[in-house]
PDB file of C-alpha atoms and ligand atoms in Angstrom:
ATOM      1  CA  UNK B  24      -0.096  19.522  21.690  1.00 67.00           C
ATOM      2  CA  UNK B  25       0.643  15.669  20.839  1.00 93.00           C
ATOM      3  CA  UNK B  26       0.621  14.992  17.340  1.00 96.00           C
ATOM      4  CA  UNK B  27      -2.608  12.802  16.479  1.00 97.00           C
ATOM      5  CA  UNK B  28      -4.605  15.903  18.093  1.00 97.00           C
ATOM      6  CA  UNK B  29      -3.011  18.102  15.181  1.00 97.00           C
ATOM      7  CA  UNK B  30      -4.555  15.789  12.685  1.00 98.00           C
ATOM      8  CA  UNK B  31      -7.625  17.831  11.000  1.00 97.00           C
ATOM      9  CA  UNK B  32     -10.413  14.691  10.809  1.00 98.00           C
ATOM     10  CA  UNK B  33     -12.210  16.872   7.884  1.00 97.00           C
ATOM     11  CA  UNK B  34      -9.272  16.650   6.021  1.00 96.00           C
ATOM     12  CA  UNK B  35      -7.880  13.272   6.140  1.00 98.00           C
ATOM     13  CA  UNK B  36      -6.503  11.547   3.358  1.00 98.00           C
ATOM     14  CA  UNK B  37      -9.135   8.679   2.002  1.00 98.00           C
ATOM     15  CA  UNK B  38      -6.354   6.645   0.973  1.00 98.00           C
ATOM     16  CA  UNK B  39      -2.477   6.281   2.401  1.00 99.00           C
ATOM     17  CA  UNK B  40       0.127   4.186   0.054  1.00 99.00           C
ATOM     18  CA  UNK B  41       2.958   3.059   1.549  1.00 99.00           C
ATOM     19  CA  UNK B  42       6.491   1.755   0.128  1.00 98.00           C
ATOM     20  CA  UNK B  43       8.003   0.067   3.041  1.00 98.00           C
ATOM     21  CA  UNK B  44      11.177   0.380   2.989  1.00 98.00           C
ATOM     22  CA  UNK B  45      14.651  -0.492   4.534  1.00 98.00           C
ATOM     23  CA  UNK B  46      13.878  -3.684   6.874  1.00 98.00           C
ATOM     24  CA  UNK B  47      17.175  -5.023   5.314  1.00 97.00           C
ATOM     25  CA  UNK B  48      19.394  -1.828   6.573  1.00 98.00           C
ATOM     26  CA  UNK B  49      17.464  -2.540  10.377  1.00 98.00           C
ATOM     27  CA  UNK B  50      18.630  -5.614  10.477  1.00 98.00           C
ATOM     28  CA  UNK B  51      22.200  -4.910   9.589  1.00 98.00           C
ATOM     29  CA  UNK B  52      22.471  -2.400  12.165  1.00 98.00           C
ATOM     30  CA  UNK B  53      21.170  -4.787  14.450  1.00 98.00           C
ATOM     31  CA  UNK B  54      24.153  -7.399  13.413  1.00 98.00           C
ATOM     32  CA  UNK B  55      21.112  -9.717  12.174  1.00 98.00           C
ATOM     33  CA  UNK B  56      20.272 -11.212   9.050  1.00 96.00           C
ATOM     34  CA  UNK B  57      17.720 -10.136   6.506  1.00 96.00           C
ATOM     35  CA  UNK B  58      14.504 -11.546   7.784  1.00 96.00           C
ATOM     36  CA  UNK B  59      14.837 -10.314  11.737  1.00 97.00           C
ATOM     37  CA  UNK B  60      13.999  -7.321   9.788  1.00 98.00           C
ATOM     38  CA  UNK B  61      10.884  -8.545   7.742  1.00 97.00           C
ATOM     39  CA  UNK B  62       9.805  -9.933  10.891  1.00 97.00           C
ATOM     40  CA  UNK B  63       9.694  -6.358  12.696  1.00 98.00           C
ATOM     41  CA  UNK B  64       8.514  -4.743  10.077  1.00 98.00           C
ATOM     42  CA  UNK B  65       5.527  -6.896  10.761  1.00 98.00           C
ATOM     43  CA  UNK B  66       5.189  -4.094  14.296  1.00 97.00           C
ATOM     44  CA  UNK B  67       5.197  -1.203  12.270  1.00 98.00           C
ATOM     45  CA  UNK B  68       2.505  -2.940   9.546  1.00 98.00           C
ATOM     46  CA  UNK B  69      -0.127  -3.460  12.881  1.00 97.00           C
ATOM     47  CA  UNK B  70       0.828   0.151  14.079  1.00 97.00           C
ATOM     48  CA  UNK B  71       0.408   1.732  10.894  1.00 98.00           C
ATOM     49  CA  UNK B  72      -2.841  -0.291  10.101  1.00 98.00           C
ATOM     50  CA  UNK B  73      -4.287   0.879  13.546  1.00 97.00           C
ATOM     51  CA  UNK B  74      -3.593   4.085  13.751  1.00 98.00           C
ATOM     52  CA  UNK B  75      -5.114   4.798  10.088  1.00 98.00           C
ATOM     53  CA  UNK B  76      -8.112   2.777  11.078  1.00 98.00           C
ATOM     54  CA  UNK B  77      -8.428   4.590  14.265  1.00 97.00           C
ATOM     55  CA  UNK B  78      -8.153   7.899  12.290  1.00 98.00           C
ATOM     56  CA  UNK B  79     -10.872   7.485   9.790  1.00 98.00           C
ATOM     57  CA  UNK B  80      -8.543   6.862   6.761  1.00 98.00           C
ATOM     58  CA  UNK B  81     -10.699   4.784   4.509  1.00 98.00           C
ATOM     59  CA  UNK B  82      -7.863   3.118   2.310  1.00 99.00           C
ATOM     60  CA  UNK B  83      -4.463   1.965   3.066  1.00 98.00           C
ATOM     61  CA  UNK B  84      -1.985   0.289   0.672  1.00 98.00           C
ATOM     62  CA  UNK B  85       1.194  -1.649   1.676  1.00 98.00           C
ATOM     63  CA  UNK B  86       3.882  -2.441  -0.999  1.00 98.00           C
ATOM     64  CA  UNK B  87       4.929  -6.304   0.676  1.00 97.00           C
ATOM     65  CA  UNK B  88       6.595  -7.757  -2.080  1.00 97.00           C
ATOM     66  CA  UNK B  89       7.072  -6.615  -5.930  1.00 97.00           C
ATOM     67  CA  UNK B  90       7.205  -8.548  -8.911  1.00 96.00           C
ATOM     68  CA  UNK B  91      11.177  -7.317  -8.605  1.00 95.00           C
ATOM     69  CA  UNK B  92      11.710  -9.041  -5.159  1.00 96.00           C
ATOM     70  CA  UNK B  93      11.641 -12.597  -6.650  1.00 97.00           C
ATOM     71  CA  UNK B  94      15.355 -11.765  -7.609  1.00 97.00           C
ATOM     72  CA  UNK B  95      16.408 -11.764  -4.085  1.00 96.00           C
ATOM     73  CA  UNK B  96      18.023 -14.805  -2.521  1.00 95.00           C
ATOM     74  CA  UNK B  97      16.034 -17.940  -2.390  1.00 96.00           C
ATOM     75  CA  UNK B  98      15.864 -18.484   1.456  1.00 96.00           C
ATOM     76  CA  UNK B  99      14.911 -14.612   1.890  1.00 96.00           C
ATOM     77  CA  UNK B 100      12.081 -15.067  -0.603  1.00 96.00           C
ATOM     78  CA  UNK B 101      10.565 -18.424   0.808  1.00 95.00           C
ATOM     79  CA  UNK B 102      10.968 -16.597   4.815  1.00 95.00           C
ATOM     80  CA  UNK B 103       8.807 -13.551   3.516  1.00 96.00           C
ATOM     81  CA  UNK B 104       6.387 -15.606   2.177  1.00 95.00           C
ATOM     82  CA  UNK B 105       6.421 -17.545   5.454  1.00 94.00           C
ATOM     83  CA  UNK B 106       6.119 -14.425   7.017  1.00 96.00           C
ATOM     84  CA  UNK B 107       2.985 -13.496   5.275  1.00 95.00           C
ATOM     85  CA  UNK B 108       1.353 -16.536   5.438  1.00 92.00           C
ATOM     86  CA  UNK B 109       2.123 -17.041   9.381  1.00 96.00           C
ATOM     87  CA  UNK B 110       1.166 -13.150   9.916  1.00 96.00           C
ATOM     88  CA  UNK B 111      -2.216 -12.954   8.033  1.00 95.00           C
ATOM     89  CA  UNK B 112      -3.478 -16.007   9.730  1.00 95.00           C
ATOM     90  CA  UNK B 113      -1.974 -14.281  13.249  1.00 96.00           C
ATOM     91  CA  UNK B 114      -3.542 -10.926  12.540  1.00 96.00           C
ATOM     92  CA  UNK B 115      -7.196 -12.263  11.237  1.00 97.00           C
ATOM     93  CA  UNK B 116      -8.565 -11.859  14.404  1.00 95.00           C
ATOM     94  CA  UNK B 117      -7.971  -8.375  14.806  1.00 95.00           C
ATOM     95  CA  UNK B 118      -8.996  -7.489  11.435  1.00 97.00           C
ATOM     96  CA  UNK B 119     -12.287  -9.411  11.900  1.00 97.00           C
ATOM     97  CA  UNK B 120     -12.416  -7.213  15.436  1.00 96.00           C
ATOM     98  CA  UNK B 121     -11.034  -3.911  13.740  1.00 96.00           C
ATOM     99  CA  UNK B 122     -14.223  -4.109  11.139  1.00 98.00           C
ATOM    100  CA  UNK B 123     -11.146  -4.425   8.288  1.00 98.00           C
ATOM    101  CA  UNK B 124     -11.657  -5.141   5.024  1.00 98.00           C
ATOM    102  CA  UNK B 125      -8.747  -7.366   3.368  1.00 98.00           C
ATOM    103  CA  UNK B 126      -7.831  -7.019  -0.144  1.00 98.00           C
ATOM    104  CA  UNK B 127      -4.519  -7.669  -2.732  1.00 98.00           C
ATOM    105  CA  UNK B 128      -3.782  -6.188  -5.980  1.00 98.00           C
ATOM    106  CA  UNK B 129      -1.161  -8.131  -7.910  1.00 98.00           C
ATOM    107  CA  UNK B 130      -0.744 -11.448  -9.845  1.00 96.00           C
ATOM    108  CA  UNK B 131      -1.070 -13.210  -6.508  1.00 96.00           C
ATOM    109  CA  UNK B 132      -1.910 -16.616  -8.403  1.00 94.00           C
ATOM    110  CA  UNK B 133       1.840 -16.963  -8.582  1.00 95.00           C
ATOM    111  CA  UNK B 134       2.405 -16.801  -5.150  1.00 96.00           C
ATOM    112  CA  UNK B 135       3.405 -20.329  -3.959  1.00 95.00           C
ATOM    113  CA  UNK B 136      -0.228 -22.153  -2.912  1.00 96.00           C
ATOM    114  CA  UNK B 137      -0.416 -21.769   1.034  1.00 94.00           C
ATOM    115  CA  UNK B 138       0.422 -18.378   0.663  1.00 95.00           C
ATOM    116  CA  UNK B 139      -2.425 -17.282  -2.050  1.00 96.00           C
ATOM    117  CA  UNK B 140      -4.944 -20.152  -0.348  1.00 96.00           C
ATOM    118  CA  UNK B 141      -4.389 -18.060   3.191  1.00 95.00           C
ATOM    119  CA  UNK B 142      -4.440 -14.877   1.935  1.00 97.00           C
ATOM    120  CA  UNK B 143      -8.016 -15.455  -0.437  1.00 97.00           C
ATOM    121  CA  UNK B 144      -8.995 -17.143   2.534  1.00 97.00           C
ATOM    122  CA  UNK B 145      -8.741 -13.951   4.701  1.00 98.00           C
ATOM    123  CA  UNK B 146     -10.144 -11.679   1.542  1.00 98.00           C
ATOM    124  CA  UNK B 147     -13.065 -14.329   1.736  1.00 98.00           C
ATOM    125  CA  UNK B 148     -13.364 -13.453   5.700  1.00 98.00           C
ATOM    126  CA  UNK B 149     -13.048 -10.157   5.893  1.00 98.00           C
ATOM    127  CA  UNK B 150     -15.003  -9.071   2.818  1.00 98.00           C
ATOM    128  CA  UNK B 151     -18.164  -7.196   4.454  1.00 98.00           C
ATOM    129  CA  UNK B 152     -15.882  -5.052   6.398  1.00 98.00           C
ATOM    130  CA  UNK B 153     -16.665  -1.704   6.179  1.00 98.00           C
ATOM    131  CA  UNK B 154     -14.498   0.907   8.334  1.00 98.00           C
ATOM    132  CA  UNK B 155     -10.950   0.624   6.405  1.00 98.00           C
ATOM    133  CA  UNK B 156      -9.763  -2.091   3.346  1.00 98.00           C
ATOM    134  CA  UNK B 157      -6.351  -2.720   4.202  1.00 98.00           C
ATOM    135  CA  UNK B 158      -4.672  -3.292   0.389  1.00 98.00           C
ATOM    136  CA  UNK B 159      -1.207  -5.651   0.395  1.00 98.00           C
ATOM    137  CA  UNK B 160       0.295  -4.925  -3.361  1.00 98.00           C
ATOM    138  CA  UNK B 161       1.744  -8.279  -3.662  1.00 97.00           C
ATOM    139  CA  UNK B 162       3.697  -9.656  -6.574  1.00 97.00           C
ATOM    140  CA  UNK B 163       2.796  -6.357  -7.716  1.00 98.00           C
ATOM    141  CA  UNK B 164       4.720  -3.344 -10.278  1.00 98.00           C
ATOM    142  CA  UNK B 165       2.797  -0.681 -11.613  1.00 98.00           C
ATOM    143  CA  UNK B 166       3.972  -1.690 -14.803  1.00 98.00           C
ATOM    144  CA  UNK B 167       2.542  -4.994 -14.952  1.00 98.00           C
ATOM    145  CA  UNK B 168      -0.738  -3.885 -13.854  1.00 98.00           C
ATOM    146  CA  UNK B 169      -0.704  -1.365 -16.610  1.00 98.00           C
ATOM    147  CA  UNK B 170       0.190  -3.778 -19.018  1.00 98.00           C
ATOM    148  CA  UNK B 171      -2.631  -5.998 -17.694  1.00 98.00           C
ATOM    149  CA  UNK B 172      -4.929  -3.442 -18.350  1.00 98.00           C
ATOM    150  CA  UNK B 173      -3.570  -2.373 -22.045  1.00 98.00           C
ATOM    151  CA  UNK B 174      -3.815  -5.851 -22.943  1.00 98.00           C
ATOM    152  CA  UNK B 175      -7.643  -6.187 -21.237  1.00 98.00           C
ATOM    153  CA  UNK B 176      -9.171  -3.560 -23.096  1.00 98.00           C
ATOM    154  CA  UNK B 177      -7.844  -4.351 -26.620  1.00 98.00           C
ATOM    155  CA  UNK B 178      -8.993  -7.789 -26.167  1.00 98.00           C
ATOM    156  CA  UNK B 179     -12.235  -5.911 -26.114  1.00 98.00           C
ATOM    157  CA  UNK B 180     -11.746  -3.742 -28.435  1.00 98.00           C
ATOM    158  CA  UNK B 181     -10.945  -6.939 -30.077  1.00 98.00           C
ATOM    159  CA  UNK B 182     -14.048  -8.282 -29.323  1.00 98.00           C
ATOM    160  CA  UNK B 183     -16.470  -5.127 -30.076  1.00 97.00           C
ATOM    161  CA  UNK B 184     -16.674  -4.982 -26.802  1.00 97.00           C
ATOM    162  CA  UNK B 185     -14.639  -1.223 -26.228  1.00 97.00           C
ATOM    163  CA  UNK B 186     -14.848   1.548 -28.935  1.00 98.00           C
ATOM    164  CA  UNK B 187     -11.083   2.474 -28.985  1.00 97.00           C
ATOM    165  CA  UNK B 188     -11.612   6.222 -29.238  1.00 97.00           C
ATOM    166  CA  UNK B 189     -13.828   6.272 -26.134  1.00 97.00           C
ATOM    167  CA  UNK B 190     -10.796   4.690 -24.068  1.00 98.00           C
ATOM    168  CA  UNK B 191     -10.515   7.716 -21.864  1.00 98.00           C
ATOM    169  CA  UNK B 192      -9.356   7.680 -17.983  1.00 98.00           C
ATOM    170  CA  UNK B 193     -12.497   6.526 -16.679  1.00 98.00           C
ATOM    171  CA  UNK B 194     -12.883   3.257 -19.006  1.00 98.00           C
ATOM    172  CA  UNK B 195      -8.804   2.870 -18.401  1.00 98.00           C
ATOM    173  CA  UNK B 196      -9.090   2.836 -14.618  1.00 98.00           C
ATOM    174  CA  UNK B 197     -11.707   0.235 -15.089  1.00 98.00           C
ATOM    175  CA  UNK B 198      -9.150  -2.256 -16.194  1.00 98.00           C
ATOM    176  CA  UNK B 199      -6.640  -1.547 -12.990  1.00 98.00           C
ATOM    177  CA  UNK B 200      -6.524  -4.032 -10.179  1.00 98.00           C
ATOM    178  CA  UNK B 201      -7.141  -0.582  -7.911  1.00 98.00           C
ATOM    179  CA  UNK B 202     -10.645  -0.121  -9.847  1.00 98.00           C
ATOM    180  CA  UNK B 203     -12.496  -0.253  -7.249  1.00 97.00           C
ATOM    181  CA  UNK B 204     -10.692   1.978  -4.802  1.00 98.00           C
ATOM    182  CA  UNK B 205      -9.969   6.164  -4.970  1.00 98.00           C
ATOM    183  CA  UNK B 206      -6.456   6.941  -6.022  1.00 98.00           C
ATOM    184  CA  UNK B 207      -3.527   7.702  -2.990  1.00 98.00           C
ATOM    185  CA  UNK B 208      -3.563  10.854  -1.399  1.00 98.00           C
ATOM    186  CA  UNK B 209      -0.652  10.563   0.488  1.00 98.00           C
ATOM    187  CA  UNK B 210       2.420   8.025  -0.678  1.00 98.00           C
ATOM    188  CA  UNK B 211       4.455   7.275   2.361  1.00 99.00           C
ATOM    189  CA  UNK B 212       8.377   5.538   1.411  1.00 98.00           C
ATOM    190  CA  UNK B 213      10.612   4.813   4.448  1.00 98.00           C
ATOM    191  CA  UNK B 214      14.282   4.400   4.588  1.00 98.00           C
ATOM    192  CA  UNK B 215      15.671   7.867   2.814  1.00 98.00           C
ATOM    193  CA  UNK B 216      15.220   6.207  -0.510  1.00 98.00           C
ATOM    194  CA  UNK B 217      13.606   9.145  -2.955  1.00 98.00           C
ATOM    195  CA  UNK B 218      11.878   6.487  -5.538  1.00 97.00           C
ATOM    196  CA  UNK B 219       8.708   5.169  -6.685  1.00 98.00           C
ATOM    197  CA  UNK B 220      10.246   1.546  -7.446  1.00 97.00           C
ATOM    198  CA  UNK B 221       7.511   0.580  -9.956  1.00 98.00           C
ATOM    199  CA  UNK B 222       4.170   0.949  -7.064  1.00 98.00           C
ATOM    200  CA  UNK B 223       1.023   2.705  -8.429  1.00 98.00           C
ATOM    201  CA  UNK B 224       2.617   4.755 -11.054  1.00 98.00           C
ATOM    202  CA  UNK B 225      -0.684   5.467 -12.968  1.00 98.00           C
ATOM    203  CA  UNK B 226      -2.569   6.443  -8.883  1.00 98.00           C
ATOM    204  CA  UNK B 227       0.164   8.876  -7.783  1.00 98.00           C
ATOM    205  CA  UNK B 228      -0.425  11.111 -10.513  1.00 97.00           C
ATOM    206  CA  UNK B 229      -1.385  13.630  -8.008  1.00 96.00           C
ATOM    207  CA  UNK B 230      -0.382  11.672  -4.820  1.00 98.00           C
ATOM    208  CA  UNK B 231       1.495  14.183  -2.596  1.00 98.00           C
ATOM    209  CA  UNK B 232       4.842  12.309  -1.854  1.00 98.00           C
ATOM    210  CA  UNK B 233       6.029  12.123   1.836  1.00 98.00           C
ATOM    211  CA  UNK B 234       9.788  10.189   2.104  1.00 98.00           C
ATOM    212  CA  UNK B 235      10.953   9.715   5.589  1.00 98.00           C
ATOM    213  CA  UNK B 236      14.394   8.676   6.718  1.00 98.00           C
ATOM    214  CA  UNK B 237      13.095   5.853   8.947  1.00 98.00           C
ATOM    215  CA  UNK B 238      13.924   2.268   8.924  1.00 98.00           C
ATOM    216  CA  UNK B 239      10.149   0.588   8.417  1.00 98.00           C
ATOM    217  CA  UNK B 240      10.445  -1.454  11.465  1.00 98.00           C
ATOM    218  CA  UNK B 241      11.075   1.690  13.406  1.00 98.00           C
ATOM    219  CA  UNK B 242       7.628   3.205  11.803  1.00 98.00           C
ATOM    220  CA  UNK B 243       4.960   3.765  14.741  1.00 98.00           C
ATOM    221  CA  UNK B 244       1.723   5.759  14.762  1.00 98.00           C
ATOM    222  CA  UNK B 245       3.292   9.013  15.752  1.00 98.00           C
ATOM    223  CA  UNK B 246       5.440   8.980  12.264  1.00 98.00           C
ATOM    224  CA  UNK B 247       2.392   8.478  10.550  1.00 98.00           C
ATOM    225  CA  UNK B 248       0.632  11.422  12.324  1.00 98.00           C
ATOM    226  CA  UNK B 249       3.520  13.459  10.998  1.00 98.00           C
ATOM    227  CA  UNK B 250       3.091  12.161   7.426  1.00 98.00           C
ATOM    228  CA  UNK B 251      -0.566  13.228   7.630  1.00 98.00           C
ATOM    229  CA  UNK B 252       0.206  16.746   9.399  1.00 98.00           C
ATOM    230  CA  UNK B 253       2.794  17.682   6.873  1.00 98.00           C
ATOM    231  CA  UNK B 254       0.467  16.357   4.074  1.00 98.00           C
ATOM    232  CA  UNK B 255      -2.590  18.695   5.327  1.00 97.00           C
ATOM    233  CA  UNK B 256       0.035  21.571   5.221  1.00 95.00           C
ATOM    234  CA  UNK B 257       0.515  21.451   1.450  1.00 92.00           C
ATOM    235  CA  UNK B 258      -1.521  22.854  -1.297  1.00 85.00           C
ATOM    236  CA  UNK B 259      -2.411  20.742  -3.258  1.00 78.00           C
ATOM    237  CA  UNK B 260      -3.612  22.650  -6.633  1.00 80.00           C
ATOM    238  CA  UNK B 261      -4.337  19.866  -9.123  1.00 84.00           C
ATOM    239  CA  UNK B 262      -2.494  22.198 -12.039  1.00 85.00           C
ATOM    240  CA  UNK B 263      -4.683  25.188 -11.044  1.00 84.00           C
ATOM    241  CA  UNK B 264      -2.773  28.509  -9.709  1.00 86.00           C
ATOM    242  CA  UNK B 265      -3.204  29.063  -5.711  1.00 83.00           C
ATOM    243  CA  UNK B 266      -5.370  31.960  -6.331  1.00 85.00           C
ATOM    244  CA  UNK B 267      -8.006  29.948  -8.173  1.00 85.00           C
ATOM    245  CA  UNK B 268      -8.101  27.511  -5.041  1.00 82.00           C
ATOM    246  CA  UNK B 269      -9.010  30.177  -2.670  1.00 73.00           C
TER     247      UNK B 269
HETATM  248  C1  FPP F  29      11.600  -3.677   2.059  1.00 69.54           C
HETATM  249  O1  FPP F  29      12.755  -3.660   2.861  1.00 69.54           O
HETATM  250  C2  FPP F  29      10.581  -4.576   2.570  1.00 69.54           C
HETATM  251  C3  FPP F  29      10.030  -5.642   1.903  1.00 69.54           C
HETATM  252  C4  FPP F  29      10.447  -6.018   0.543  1.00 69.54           C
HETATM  253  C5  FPP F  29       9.017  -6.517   2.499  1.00 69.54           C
HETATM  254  C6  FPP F  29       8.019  -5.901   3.402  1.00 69.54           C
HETATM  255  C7  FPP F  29       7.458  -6.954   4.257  1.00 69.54           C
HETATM  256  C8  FPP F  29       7.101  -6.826   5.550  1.00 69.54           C
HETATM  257  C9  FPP F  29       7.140  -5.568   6.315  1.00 69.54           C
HETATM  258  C10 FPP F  29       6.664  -8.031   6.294  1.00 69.54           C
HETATM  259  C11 FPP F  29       5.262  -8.484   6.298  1.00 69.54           C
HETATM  260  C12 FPP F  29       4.260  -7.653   5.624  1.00 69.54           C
HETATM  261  C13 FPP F  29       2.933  -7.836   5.721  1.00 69.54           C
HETATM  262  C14 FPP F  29       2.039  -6.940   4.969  1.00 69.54           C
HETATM  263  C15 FPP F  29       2.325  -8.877   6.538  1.00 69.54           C
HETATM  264  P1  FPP F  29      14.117  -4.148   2.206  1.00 69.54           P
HETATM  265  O2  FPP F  29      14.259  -5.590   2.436  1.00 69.54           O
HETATM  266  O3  FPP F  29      14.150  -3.724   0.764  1.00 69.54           O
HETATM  267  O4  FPP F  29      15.169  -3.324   3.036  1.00 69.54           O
HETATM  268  P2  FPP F  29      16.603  -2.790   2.535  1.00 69.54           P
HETATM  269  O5  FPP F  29      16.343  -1.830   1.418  1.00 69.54           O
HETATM  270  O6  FPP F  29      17.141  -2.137   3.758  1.00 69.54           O
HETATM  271  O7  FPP F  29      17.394  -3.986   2.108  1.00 69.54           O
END
């Protein structure tokens, strides 16, 4: 039986995060420099984004560039953010044509002007949208967004506006740039690498964690069938013993 057909539809995951990892290592194999591999890694983001949508997953997050990757050289920085900017304008189309919604978490007013005006641009676009939102986490850490949301709510506590003691998960979710959408399911990292690196760390909590020796360019739909597959095959018990589940 092919894999997609294994897939149970009733139990999808709503929402897929990915860390994509290890365009760098593709590239050196391929005796290349850095940014051949960025620039396939731009096949596996349409392959993964289609197959998802094609499944019925509502959500899917893509960890493009952390608050950490402005450390890297200069000319690979300024040829990722070429890369977004020239691949976002490429791929409007189909997102328009795929009924895909567009969104960023992230302090993306730092990222140099083209890059944010293109990208709000294609939020702006693509914001009725209803069968999948397609989340980059860009300029993004966990960390940051956690701090963001410490510092949000005791400027309104502050203010009057937020009793302290009712600060409970609900009212501290409201002040995360993911508010709006239901934590990961399923966190997907490519290239052998076992870490979080700073993505989501407050929506994993109960994320089921899927790491996969495979370059990220060399990610196509199949790998992400198996990702979902071996996801449905886990219990997933929320601190509860397996006997309560059943
Ligand atoms: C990690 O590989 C990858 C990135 C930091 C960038 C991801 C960007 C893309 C796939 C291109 C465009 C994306 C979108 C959403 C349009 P690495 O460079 O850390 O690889 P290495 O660990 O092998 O060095």
């Amino acid at each position: 039986m092919d894999l997609k057909a294994q897939i149970n539809l009733e139990k999808l995951p709503q929402h897929i995060a990915v860390i994509m990892d290890g365009n760098g290592r593709w590239a050196k194999q391929h005796g290349k420099i850095r940014i051949f591999g960025h620039r396939n890694g731009v096949k596996a983001v349409r392959e993964t984004t289609e197959a998802a949508a094609e499944l019925g997953v509502k959500y899917l997050t893509l960890y493009a560039f952390s608050t950490e990757n402005w450390a890297r050289p200069a000319s690979e920085v300024n040829a990722l953010m070429t890369l977004l900017v020239g691949t976002i304008r490429k791929e409007l189309k189909t997102l328009m044509d795929n009924n895909i919604r567009l969104k960023a978490i992230g302090d993306i007013s730092k990222l140099p002007s083209k890059c944010f005006k293109e990208l709000n641009e294609a939020i702006e676009i693509t914001k009725n949208n209803q069968r999948m939102t397609l989340v980059l986490a860009l300029n993004y850490s966990a960390r940051w967004e956690i701090l963001e949301a410490a510092k949000t709510l005791a400027a309104k506590a502050k203010d009057g506006e937020v009793d302290p003691e009712k600060i409970d998960v609900d009212v501290f979710e409201s002040a995360l740039s993911t508010k709006d959408y239901p934590d990961p399911e399923l966190l997907i990292r490519t290239s052998g690498e076992t870490r979080i690196s700073n993505f989501l760390l407050w929506q994993i909590a109960y994320a089921e964690l899927y790491f996969t020796p495979l370059l990220w360019p060399d990610f196509r739909k199949e790998h992400l069938y198996k990702a979902i597959i071996d996801f449905q095959n886990r219990e997933r018990r929320f601190g509860k013993t397996s006997e309560q589940l059943t």
